[in-house]
PDB file of C-alpha atoms in Angstrom:
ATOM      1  CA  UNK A   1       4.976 -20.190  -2.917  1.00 55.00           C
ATOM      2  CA  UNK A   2       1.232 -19.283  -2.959  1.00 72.00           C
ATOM      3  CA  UNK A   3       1.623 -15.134  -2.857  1.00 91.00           C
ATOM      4  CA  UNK A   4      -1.133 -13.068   0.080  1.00 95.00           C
ATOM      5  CA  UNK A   5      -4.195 -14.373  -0.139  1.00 96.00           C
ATOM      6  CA  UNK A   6      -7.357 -12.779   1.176  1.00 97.00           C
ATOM      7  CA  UNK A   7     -10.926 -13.517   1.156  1.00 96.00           C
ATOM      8  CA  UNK A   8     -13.373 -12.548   0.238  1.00 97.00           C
ATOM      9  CA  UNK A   9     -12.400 -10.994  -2.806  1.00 96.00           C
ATOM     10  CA  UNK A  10     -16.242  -8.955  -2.654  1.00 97.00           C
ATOM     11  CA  UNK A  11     -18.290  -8.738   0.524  1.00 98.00           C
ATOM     12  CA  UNK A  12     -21.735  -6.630   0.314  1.00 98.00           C
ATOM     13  CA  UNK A  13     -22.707  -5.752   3.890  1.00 98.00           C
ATOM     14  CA  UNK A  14     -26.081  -4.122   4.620  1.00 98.00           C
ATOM     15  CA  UNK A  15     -25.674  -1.272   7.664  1.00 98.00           C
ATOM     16  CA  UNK A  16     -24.899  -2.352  11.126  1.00 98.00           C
ATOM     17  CA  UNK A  17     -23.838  -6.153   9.974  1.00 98.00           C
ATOM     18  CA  UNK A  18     -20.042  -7.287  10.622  1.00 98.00           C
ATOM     19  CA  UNK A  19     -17.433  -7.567   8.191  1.00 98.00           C
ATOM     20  CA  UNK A  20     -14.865 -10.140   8.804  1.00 98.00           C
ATOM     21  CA  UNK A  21     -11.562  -9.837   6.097  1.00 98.00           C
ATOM     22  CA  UNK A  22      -9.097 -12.290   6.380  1.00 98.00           C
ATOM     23  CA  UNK A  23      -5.907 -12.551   5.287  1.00 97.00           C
ATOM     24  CA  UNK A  24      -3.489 -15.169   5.292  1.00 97.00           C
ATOM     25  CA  UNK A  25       0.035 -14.602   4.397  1.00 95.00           C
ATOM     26  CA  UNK A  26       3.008 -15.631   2.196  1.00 93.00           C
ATOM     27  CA  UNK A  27       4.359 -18.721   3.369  1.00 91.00           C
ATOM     28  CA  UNK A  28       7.196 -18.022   5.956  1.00 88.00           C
ATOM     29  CA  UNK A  29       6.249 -14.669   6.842  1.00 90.00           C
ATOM     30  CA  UNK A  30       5.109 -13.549  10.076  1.00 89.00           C
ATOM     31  CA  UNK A  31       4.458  -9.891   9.635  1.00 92.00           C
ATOM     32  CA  UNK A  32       1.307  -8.327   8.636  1.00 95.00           C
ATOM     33  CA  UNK A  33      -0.102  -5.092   7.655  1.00 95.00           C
ATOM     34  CA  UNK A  34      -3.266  -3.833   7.171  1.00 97.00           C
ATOM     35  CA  UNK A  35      -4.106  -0.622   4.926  1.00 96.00           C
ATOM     36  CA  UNK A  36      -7.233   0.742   3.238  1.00 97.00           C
ATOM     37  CA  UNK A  37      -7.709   2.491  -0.054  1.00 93.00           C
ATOM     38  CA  UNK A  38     -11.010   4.705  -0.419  1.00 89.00           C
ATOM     39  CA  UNK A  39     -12.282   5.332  -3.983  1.00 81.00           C
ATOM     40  CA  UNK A  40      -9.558   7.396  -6.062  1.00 77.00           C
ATOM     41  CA  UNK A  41      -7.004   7.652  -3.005  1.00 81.00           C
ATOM     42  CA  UNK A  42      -4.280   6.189  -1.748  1.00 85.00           C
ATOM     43  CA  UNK A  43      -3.639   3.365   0.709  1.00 93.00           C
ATOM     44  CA  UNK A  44      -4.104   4.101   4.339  1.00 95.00           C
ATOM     45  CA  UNK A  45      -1.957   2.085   7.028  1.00 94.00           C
ATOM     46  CA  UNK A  46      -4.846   0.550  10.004  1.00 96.00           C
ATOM     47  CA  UNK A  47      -2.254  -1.990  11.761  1.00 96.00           C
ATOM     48  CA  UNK A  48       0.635  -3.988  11.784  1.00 94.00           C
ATOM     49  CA  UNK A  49       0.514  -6.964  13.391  1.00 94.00           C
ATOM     50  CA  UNK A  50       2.913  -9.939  14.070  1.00 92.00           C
ATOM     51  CA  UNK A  51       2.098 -13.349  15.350  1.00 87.00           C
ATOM     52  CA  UNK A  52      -0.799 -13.435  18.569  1.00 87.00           C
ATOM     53  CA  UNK A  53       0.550  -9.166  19.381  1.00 92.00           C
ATOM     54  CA  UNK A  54      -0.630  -6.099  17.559  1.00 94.00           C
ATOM     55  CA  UNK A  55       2.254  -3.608  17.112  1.00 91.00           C
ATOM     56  CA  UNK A  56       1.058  -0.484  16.004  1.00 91.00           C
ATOM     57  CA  UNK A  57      -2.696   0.341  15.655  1.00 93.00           C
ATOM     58  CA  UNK A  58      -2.085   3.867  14.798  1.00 91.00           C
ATOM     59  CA  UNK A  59      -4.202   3.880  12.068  1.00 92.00           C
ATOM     60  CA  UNK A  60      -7.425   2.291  13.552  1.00 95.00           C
ATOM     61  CA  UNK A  61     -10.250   4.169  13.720  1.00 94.00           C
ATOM     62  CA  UNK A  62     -11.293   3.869  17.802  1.00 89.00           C
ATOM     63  CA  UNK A  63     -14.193   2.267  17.368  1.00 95.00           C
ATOM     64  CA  UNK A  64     -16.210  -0.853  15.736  1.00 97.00           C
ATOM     65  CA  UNK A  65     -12.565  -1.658  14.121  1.00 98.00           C
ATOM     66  CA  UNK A  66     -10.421  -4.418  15.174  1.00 97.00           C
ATOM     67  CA  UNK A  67      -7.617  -6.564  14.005  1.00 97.00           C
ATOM     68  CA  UNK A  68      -5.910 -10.006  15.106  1.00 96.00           C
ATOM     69  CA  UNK A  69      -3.243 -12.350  13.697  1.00 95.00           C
ATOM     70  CA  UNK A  70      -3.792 -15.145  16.042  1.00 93.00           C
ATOM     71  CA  UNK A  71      -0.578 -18.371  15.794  1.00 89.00           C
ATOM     72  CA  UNK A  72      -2.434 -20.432  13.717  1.00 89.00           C
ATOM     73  CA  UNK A  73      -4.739 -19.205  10.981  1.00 92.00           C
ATOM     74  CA  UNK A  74      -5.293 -15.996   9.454  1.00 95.00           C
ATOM     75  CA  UNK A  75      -5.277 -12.489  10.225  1.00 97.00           C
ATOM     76  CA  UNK A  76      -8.644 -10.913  10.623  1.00 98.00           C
ATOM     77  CA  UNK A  77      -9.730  -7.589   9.984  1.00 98.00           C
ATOM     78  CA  UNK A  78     -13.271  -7.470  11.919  1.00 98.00           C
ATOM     79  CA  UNK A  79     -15.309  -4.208  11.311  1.00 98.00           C
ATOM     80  CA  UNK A  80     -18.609  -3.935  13.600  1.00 98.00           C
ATOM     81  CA  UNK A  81     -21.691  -2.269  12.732  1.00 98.00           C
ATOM     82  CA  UNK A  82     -20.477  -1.001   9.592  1.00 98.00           C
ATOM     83  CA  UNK A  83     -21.539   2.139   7.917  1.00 97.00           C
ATOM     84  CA  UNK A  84     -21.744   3.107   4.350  1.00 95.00           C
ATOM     85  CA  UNK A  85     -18.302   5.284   5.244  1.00 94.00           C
ATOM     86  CA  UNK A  86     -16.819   1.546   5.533  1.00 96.00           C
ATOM     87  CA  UNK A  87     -17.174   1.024   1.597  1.00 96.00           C
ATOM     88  CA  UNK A  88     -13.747   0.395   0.505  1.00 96.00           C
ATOM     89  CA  UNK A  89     -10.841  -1.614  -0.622  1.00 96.00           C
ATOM     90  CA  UNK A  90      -8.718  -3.429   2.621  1.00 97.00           C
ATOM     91  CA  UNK A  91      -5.341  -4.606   1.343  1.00 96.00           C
ATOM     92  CA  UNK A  92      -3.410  -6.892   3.486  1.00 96.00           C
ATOM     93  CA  UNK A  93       0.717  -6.978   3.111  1.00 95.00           C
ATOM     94  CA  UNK A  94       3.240  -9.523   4.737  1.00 93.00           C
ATOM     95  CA  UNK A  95       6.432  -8.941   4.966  1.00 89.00           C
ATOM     96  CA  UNK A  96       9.516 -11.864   6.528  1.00 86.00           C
ATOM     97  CA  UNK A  97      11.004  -9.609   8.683  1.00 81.00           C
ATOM     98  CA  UNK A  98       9.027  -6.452   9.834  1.00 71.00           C
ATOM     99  CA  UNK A  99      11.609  -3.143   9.183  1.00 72.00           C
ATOM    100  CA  UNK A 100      12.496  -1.633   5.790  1.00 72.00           C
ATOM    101  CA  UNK A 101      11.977  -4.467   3.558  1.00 75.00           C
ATOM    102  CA  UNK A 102       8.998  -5.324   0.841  1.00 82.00           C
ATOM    103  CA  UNK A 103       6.403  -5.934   1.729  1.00 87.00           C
ATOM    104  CA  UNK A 104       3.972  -8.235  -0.838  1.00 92.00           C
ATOM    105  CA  UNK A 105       0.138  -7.175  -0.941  1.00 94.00           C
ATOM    106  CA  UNK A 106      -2.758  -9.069  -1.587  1.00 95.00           C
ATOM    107  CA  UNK A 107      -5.528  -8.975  -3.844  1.00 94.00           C
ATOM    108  CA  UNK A 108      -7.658  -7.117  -1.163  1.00 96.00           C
ATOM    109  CA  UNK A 109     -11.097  -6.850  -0.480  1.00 97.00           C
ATOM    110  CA  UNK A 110     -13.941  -5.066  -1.804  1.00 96.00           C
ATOM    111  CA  UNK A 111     -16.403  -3.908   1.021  1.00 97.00           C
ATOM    112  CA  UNK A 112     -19.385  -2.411   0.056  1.00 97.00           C
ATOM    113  CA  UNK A 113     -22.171  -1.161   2.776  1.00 97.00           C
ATOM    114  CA  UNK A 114     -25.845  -1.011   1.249  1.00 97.00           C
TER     115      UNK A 114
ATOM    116  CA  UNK B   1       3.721  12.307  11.915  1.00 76.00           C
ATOM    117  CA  UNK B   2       4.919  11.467   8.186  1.00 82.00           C
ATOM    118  CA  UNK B   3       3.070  13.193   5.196  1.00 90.00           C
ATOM    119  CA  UNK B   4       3.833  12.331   1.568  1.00 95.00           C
ATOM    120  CA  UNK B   5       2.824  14.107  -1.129  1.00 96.00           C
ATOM    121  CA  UNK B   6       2.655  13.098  -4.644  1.00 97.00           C
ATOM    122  CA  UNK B   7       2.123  15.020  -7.670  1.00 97.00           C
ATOM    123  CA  UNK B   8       0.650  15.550 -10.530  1.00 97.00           C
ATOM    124  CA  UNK B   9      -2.209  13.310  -9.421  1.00 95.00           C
ATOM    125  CA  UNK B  10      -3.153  12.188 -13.284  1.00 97.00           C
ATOM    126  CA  UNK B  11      -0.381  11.900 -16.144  1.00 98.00           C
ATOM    127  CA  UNK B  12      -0.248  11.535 -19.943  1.00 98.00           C
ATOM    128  CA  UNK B  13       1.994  11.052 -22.179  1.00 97.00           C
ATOM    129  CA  UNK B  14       2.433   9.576 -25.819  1.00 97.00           C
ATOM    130  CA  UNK B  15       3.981   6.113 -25.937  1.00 97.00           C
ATOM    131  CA  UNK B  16       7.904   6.456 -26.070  1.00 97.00           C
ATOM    132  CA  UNK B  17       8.206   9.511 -24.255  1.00 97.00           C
ATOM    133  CA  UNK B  18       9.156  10.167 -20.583  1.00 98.00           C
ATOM    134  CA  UNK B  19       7.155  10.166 -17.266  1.00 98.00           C
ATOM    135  CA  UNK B  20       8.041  11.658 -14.030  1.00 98.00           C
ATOM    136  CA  UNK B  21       6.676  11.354 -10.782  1.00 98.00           C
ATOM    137  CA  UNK B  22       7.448  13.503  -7.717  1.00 98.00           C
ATOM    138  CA  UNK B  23       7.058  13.116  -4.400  1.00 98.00           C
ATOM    139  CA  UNK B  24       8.167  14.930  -1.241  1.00 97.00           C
ATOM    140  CA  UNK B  25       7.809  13.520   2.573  1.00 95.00           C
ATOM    141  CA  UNK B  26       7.861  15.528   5.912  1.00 93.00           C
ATOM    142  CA  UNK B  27       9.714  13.193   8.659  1.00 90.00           C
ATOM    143  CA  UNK B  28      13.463  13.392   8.168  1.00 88.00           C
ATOM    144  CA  UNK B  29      13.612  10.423   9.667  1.00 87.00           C
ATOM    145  CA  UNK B  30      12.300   8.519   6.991  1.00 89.00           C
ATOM    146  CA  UNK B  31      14.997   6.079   5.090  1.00 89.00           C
ATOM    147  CA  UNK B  32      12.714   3.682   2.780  1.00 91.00           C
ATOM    148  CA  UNK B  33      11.083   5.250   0.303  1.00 94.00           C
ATOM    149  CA  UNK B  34       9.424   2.277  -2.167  1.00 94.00           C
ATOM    150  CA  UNK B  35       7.242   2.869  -5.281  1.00 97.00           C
ATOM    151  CA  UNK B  36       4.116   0.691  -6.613  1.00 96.00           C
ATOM    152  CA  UNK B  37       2.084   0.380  -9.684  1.00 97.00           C
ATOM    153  CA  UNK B  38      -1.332  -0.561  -8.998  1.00 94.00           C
ATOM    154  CA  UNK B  39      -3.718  -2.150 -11.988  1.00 94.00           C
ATOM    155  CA  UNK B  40      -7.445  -1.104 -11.880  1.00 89.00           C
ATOM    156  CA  UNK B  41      -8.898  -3.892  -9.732  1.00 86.00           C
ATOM    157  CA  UNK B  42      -5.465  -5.343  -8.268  1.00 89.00           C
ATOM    158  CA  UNK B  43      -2.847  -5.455  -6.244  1.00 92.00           C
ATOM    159  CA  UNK B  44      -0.121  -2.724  -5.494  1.00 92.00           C
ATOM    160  CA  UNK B  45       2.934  -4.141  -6.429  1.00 94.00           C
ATOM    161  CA  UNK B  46       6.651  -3.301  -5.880  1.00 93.00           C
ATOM    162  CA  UNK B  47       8.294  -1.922  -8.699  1.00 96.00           C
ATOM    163  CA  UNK B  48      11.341  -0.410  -7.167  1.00 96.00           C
ATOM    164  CA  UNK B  49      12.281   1.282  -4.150  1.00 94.00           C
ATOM    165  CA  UNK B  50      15.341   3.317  -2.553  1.00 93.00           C
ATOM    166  CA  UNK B  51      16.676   3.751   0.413  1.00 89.00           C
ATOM    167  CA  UNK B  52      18.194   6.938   2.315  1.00 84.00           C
ATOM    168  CA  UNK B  53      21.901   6.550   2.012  1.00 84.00           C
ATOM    169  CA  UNK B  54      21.744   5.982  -2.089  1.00 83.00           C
ATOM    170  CA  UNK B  55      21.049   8.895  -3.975  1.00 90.00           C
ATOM    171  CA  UNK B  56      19.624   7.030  -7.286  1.00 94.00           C
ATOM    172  CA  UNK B  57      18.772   3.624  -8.278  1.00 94.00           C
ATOM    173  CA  UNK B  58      17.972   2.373 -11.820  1.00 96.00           C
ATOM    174  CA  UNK B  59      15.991  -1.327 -13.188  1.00 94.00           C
ATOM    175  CA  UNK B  60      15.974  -1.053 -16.430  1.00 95.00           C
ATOM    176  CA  UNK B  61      13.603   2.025 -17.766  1.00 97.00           C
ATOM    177  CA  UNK B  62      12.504   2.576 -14.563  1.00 98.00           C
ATOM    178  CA  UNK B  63      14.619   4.962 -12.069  1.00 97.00           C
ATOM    179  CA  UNK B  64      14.201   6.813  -9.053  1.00 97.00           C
ATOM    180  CA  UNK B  65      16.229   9.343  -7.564  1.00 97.00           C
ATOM    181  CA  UNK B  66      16.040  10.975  -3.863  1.00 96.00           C
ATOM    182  CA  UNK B  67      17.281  14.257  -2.382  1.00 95.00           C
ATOM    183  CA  UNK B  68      17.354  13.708   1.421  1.00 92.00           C
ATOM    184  CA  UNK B  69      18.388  17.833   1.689  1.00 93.00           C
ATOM    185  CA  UNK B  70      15.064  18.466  -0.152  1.00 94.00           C
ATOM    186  CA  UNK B  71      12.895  15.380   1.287  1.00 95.00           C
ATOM    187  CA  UNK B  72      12.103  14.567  -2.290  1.00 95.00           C
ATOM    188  CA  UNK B  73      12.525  11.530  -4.639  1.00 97.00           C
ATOM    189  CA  UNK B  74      10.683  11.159  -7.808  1.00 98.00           C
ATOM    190  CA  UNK B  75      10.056   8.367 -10.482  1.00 98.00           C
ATOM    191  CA  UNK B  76      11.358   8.188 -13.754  1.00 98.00           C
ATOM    192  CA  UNK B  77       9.653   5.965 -16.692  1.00 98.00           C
ATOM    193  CA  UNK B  78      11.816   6.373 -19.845  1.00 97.00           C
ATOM    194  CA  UNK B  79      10.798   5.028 -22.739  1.00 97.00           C
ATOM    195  CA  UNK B  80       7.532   4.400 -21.871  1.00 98.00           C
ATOM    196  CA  UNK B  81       5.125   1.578 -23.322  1.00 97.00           C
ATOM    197  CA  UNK B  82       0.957   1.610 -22.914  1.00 96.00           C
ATOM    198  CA  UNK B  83       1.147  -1.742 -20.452  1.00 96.00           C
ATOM    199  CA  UNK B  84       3.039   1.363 -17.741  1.00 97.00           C
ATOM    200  CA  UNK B  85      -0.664   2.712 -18.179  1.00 97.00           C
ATOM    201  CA  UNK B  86      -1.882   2.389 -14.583  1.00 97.00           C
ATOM    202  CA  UNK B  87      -1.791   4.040 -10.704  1.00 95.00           C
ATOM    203  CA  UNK B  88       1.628   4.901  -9.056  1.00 97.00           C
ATOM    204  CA  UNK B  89       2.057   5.135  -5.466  1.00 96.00           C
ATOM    205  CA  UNK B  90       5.137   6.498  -3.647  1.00 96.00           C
ATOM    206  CA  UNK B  91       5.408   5.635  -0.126  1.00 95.00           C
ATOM    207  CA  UNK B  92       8.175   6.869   2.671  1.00 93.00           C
ATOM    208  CA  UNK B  93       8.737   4.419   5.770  1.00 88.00           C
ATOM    209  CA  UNK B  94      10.724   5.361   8.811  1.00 75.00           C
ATOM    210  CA  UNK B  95      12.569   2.316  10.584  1.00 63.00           C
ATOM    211  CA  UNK B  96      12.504   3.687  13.922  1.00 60.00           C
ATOM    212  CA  UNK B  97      10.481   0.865  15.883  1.00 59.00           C
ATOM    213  CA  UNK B  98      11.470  -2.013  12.723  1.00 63.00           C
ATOM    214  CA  UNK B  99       7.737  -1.120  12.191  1.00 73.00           C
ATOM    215  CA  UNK B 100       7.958  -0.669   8.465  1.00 79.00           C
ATOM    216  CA  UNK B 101       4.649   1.228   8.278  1.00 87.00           C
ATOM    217  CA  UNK B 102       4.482   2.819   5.037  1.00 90.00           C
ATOM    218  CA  UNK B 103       2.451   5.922   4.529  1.00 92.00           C
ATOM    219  CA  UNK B 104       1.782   6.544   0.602  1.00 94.00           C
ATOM    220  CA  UNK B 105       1.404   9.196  -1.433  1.00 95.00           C
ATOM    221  CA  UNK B 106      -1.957  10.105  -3.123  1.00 94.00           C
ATOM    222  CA  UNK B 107      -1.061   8.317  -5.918  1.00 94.00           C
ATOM    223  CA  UNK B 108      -1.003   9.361  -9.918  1.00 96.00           C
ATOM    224  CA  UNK B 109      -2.824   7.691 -12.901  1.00 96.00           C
ATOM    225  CA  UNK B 110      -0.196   7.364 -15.674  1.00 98.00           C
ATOM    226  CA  UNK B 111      -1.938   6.990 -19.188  1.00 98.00           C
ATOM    227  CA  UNK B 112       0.283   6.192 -22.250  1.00 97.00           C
ATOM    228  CA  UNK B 113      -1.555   6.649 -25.430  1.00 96.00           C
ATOM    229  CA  UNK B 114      -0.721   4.519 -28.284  1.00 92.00           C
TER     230      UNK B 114
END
């Protein structure tokens, strides 16, 4: 059983391109989460998604930032326009069940806005 | 909403000895409180969590203990080995929703030294 995978593992953006993450994840699970970890801090939760419905989006920032796990394929994190503030590492997590159980985290990816 | 703190933010010790790792959270509520160890460059990954109607759980030379009164748990590394050398984050999740959103501590860079 293949664990999270994301791609890419690096993406170098210059300012005001898109960023598309993706994330697909462990085999049977249907939950997702999205968090992101600036340089030297800790991980930040964006969204948690299930199959085709976003659940809580609390952590989004309101703009340029968006997030879909559509019933087939991967999730994708899509970030508009970015800005150098972007630069950071996006981890996706799955979880089976949503709730108060692990949840396994990818490899994540490296963004970087030049 | 939920804060966690974690403290101290960088930790050394000499192989063999003992490392502890605090944390406290602000939401009552919360009832999952997991811990990860994070690699430079990789994933966070589970290494043991607790949940709010145990008092102290133990996997071999890891432990962590929680005081629900206090809204404080804290991570215990006996015996520890340079391959514990890496970045631990607590996290605290509240189950109100099934959401299991974490929000994580600030995390603390454990060095053994040889």
């Amino acid at each position: 059983n293949a664990g999270v995978m994301q791609n890419p593992r690096h993406l170098v953006r210059r300012r005001g391109q898109e960023a598309r993450l993706r994330c697909s994840p462990m085999k049977g699970h249907s939950h997702v989460y999205w968090y992101r970890q600036l340089p030297e801090e800790g991980l930040k939760f964006m969204v948690y998604l299930q199959k085709e419905n976003i659940i809580d989006e609390s952590g989004m920032p309101k703009e340029r930032f968006s997030a879909e796990f559509p019933k087939e394929g991967p999730s994708i994190l899509r970030i508009q326009q970015v800005v150098r503030g972007d630069s950071a590492a996006y981890f996706c997590a799955s979880s089976p069940t949503g709730g108060n159980t692990e949840a396994f985290f990818g490899q994540g990816t490296r963004l970087t806005v030049v | 909403g939920e804060n966690v703190e974690q403290h101290p933010s960088t930790l050394s010790v000499q192989e063999g000895d003992s490392a502890v790792i605090k944390c406290t959270y602000s939401d009552s509520a919360s009832n999952y409180f997991p811990w990860y160890k994070q690699e430079l460059g990789k994933r966070p990954q589970l290494i043991i969590d607790i949940r709010s109607n145990v008092g102290e759980k133990k996997d071999q030379r890891i432990a962590v203990t929680l005081n629900k009164t206090a809204k404080h748990f804290s991570l215990h590394i006996t015996e520890t080995q340079p391959e514990d050398s890496a970045v631990y984050f607590c996290a605290a999740s509240i189950d109100s929703g099934n959401t299991g959103k974490l929000i994580f501590g600030q995390g603390t860079t454990l060095q053994v030294k040889p």
